[in-house]
């Protein structure tokens, strides 16, 4: 198999992702002498077919040491992988200057977060301190630039929001929020009469009567862009009922649209970012997900943003609208002009 053809049939992910996996794959197999195909695929988070494609790519790798143009020798017959004649690739991977510096900055920030939040696994962690010390020693002068980076964790942002919510609850005052809505990618302004604070799945929420929606709404505090305690008494209507968090925070309306998407491995983030009514594995890393939304425009934006990594399976009207939107976008970039030389009107 040629290198071009191997690349064509290669696994999902960027070429950089695949290169990193290939560099890690050789020492992984060699250190174990013989290892199962299924076990290795699971260890690297890929399918057996993707792993086979990676192994086929290794056939194309030729090393200049110890002998010129010496190909890697491997076999994966019978479901077991054996690799030999790959000693240069078997050496431990080394961090570049930028990689070592970035890792040191990240570890120091993690340590600071632990101290500020008093997280037991991070605060005063000897393992974390030892890791930083070993990495600094190994990096030597290459890691020196990372020490010049000032890492400052702004823990006051969400704490300030939380403090003001507590103040409003204690004094019975109304709040004004500038709140980010990711579904519409916009900041909204609204007055909210606070009802209570909730902690669900590790996140803190404000539950309150939203004057803009005239209904009970739940707001994630880390999405509050700006907050102000108003000199107005909160007036929560009697009909306002607290959300039953035992049933989850996301409770779609029966009238909401059922949006069904098929996603490639690159589009799987949708299932992690948005609440899904149903998630089905389709094989090879693909998913079919069902979401509920009242907003057809949002569904179209999501589908267009996914591009080739997502396909609308239902409803048919949204699929047709997305096709029309995509065609209109392509037409805007067309270089064709009518025979009379005039340009088409822009509308």
XYZ file of C-alpha atoms in Angstrom:
347
model
C 0.000 0.000 0.000
C 1.385 3.411 -0.944
C 1.693 6.201 1.593
C -0.974 8.215 -0.232
C -3.411 5.326 -0.179
C -2.658 4.578 3.455
C -3.375 8.193 4.305
C -6.622 8.020 2.338
C -7.803 5.071 4.407
C -6.355 6.404 7.642
C -8.157 6.920 10.914
C -10.217 9.924 11.846
C -8.521 12.997 13.279
C -5.993 15.510 12.059
C -2.668 14.450 10.586
C -1.008 15.813 13.739
C -3.243 13.635 15.940
C -2.423 10.587 13.865
C 1.312 11.242 13.888
C 1.294 11.489 17.687
C -0.620 8.216 17.903
C 1.786 6.453 15.537
C 4.790 7.660 17.553
C 3.212 6.335 20.744
C 1.978 3.103 19.156
C 5.402 1.630 18.352
C 6.906 1.845 21.871
C 3.559 0.683 23.324
C 3.658 -2.548 21.311
C 7.400 -3.170 21.614
C 7.370 -2.813 25.406
C 4.733 -5.560 25.574
C 6.399 -7.868 22.993
C 3.022 -9.148 21.763
C -0.271 -7.338 22.338
C -3.836 -7.922 21.171
C -5.379 -5.820 18.406
C -8.579 -5.183 20.393
C -6.650 -4.290 23.573
C -4.441 -1.806 21.712
C -7.397 -0.185 19.940
C -9.137 0.311 23.294
C -5.959 1.764 24.851
C -5.682 4.385 22.087
C -9.405 5.142 21.878
C -9.813 4.052 18.240
C -11.662 1.256 16.452
C -9.873 -1.896 15.330
C -10.326 -0.791 11.727
C -8.681 2.564 12.472
C -5.834 0.799 14.291
C -5.340 -1.507 11.302
C -5.089 1.571 9.068
C -2.419 2.961 11.406
C -0.467 -0.303 11.245
C -0.703 -0.264 7.461
C 0.754 3.244 7.536
C 3.716 1.940 9.548
C 4.579 -0.333 6.617
C 5.452 2.868 4.750
C 7.886 4.111 7.421
C 11.543 3.637 6.572
C 14.265 4.424 9.101
C 17.748 5.652 8.242
C 19.275 3.974 11.282
C 20.750 1.531 12.049
C 20.823 0.829 8.291
C 19.781 3.156 5.460
C 16.198 2.699 4.345
C 15.329 -0.010 6.842
C 11.558 -0.613 6.954
C 9.747 -1.353 10.194
C 8.802 -5.036 10.427
C 5.361 -5.751 11.862
C 2.608 -8.320 11.884
C -0.956 -8.297 13.162
C -2.195 -11.646 11.942
C -4.422 -13.594 14.288
C -5.399 -10.484 16.225
C -1.941 -10.051 17.832
C 0.507 -7.239 16.994
C 4.262 -7.753 16.821
C 6.691 -4.975 15.816
C 10.437 -5.262 15.337
C 13.319 -3.360 13.700
C 11.961 -0.087 15.058
C 14.565 0.746 17.673
C 14.912 4.470 16.773
C 11.154 4.964 17.168
C 11.223 2.975 20.407
C 13.150 5.755 22.171
C 11.142 7.803 24.721
C 9.340 10.734 23.182
C 10.872 14.127 23.955
C 9.053 17.363 24.592
C 9.846 20.377 22.483
C 10.664 23.726 24.118
C 7.156 25.054 23.543
C 5.568 21.799 24.765
C 7.639 21.700 27.956
C 6.907 25.370 28.703
C 3.174 24.969 28.054
C 3.018 21.894 30.284
C 4.849 23.643 33.119
C 2.543 26.672 32.904
C -0.510 24.394 32.962
C 0.756 22.404 35.951
C 1.534 25.560 37.942
C -1.935 26.907 37.178
C -3.452 23.592 38.291
C -1.533 23.829 41.558
C -2.752 27.399 42.090
C -6.354 26.392 41.411
C -5.985 23.664 44.023
C -4.736 26.131 46.621
C -7.470 28.679 45.884
C -10.337 26.214 45.833
C -9.001 23.850 48.488
C -9.660 20.871 46.263
C -8.292 17.894 48.292
C -6.693 16.174 45.289
C -4.882 19.353 44.223
C -4.281 21.534 47.270
C -0.775 20.879 48.546
C -0.503 17.828 46.273
C 2.951 16.309 46.702
C 2.503 14.321 43.479
C 1.826 17.526 41.558
C 4.809 19.266 43.136
C 7.100 16.326 42.338
C 5.884 16.267 38.726
C 6.623 19.985 38.310
C 10.066 19.582 39.879
C 10.962 16.615 37.644
C 9.760 18.387 34.527
C 11.735 21.533 35.434
C 14.867 19.436 35.957
C 14.396 17.557 32.683
C 13.625 20.703 30.688
C 16.592 22.629 32.076
C 17.110 25.933 30.274
C 14.398 25.009 27.791
C 11.824 25.316 30.549
C 13.106 28.664 31.826
C 10.683 30.791 29.734
C 7.730 29.192 31.508
C 8.898 30.706 34.803
C 8.470 34.180 33.278
C 4.771 33.592 32.663
C 2.606 35.028 35.444
C -0.340 32.722 36.062
C -3.210 34.484 37.798
C -6.441 32.588 38.361
C -9.378 34.971 38.534
C -11.473 33.237 41.153
C -13.357 36.451 41.932
C -15.463 36.486 38.765
C -17.861 33.663 39.597
C -17.474 34.264 43.338
C -18.596 37.869 42.830
C -21.655 36.636 40.936
C -22.377 34.105 43.666
C -21.938 36.719 46.421
C -24.361 39.107 44.741
C -26.923 36.350 44.185
C -26.703 35.480 47.875
C -27.030 39.162 48.765
C -30.152 39.473 46.611
C -31.683 36.349 48.133
C -30.965 37.532 51.675
C -32.356 41.038 51.083
C -35.253 40.047 48.808
C -33.989 42.213 45.929
C -34.292 41.878 42.165
C -31.247 41.150 39.986
C -30.291 42.420 36.553
C -28.290 39.923 34.516
C -26.333 40.066 31.306
C -26.492 36.383 30.442
C -24.796 34.411 27.667
C -27.071 31.996 25.776
C -24.839 29.508 23.899
C -27.717 28.145 21.805
C -28.124 31.556 20.156
C -24.540 32.716 20.728
C -25.727 36.016 22.175
C -25.780 37.966 25.414
C -29.232 38.794 26.756
C -30.308 41.410 29.279
C -32.984 40.464 31.790
C -34.334 41.209 35.268
C -34.700 38.206 37.544
C -36.421 37.789 40.900
C -34.191 35.195 42.616
C -35.783 32.118 44.183
C -32.898 29.852 45.218
C -29.401 28.592 44.430
C -28.894 25.112 43.020
C -25.832 22.917 42.651
C -26.390 20.255 40.004
C -23.656 17.983 38.647
C -20.953 20.230 40.090
C -22.291 23.488 38.590
C -23.973 26.341 40.444
C -27.257 27.742 39.144
C -29.610 30.570 40.029
C -33.293 29.720 39.855
C -35.557 32.717 39.541
C -38.582 34.337 37.963
C -37.370 35.846 34.706
C -39.241 39.088 33.926
C -38.250 38.813 30.279
C -39.662 35.299 29.792
C -42.415 35.658 32.410
C -41.518 32.191 33.653
C -39.188 30.334 35.992
C -35.728 30.040 34.491
C -32.436 28.511 35.646
C -29.159 30.356 34.963
C -25.656 28.905 35.113
C -23.527 31.306 37.130
C -20.468 30.812 34.920
C -22.505 32.203 32.011
C -23.438 35.417 33.806
C -21.445 38.165 32.097
C -22.577 40.986 34.382
C -24.776 41.172 37.466
C -26.327 44.000 39.488
C -28.463 43.949 42.616
C -31.299 46.405 41.964
C -32.953 48.683 44.499
C -36.237 46.943 43.733
C -37.957 44.307 45.835
C -38.185 40.860 44.255
C -41.728 39.776 43.524
C -41.944 36.077 42.696
C -45.482 35.257 41.494
C -47.434 32.668 43.422
C -47.711 30.434 40.376
C -43.933 30.151 40.109
C -42.980 26.541 40.834
C -39.401 25.467 41.624
C -37.750 23.157 39.101
C -37.725 19.494 40.083
C -33.998 18.843 39.737
C -34.517 15.120 40.331
C -35.816 15.003 36.754
C -32.858 17.006 35.463
C -32.585 20.670 34.610
C -33.424 20.174 30.953
C -37.115 19.459 30.460
C -38.239 20.031 26.873
C -41.741 21.087 25.989
C -43.946 18.549 24.171
C -44.197 21.086 21.350
C -40.420 21.252 20.878
C -38.976 19.955 17.617
C -37.128 16.604 17.634
C -33.853 17.237 15.822
C -32.103 14.025 14.756
C -28.459 14.293 13.704
C -25.911 11.759 12.515
C -22.431 12.787 13.649
C -18.924 11.808 12.615
C -16.268 11.279 15.321
C -15.379 14.987 14.966
C -19.007 15.935 15.618
C -19.417 13.867 18.802
C -18.926 17.007 20.882
C -22.614 17.812 20.257
C -23.646 14.894 22.486
C -21.345 16.160 25.237
C -22.268 19.851 25.000
C -26.054 19.719 24.527
C -28.644 17.701 26.485
C -29.704 14.834 24.225
C -32.917 12.855 24.458
C -31.303 9.846 22.806
C -27.744 8.854 21.812
C -27.037 5.808 19.639
C -23.614 4.479 18.644
C -23.444 3.724 14.910
C -19.955 2.236 14.804
C -16.609 3.689 13.706
C -17.062 6.507 16.219
C -20.266 7.826 14.626
C -23.356 8.798 16.619
C -27.028 9.404 16.058
C -28.414 11.926 18.551
C -31.843 13.358 19.189
C -32.203 16.845 20.661
C -35.280 18.845 21.540
C -35.445 22.520 20.604
C -38.165 25.105 19.992
C -35.856 27.121 17.739
C -35.629 26.045 14.085
C -33.127 28.804 13.316
C -30.815 27.471 16.031
C -31.099 23.955 14.580
C -30.104 25.264 11.141
C -27.112 27.159 12.562
C -25.951 24.068 14.430
C -26.194 21.894 11.311
C -24.404 24.449 9.124
C -21.679 24.859 11.721
C -21.094 21.109 11.801
C -20.541 21.002 8.049
C -19.475 17.530 6.919
C -19.297 16.361 10.538
C -23.085 16.301 10.939
C -26.145 15.445 8.881
C -29.774 16.308 9.657
C -31.900 13.144 9.487
C -35.114 14.742 10.774
C -37.211 16.789 10.510
C -37.199 16.933 6.717
C -38.053 20.649 6.722
C -34.874 21.499 8.646
C -32.781 19.285 6.347
C -34.206 21.084 3.310
C -33.611 24.488 4.912
C -29.990 23.600 5.676
C -29.451 22.490 2.056
C -30.918 25.769 0.841
C -28.775 27.796 3.255
C -25.630 25.941 2.148
C -26.478 26.408 -1.540
C -27.060 30.135 -1.006
C -23.731 30.436 0.788
C -21.917 28.664 -2.050
C -23.671 30.824 -4.638
C -22.368 33.938 -2.878
C -18.828 32.745 -3.611
C -19.496 31.830 -7.236
C -17.176 33.453 -9.784
C -19.536 32.775 -12.678
C -21.101 35.787 -14.357
C -23.896 35.991 -16.947
C -22.954 36.143 -20.643
C -23.743 39.875 -20.783
C -21.006 40.447 -18.205
C -23.333 41.761 -15.511
C -23.168 40.392 -12.006
C -26.210 38.769 -10.427
C -28.146 40.983 -8.055
C -27.349 40.540 -4.398
C -30.344 39.817 -2.221
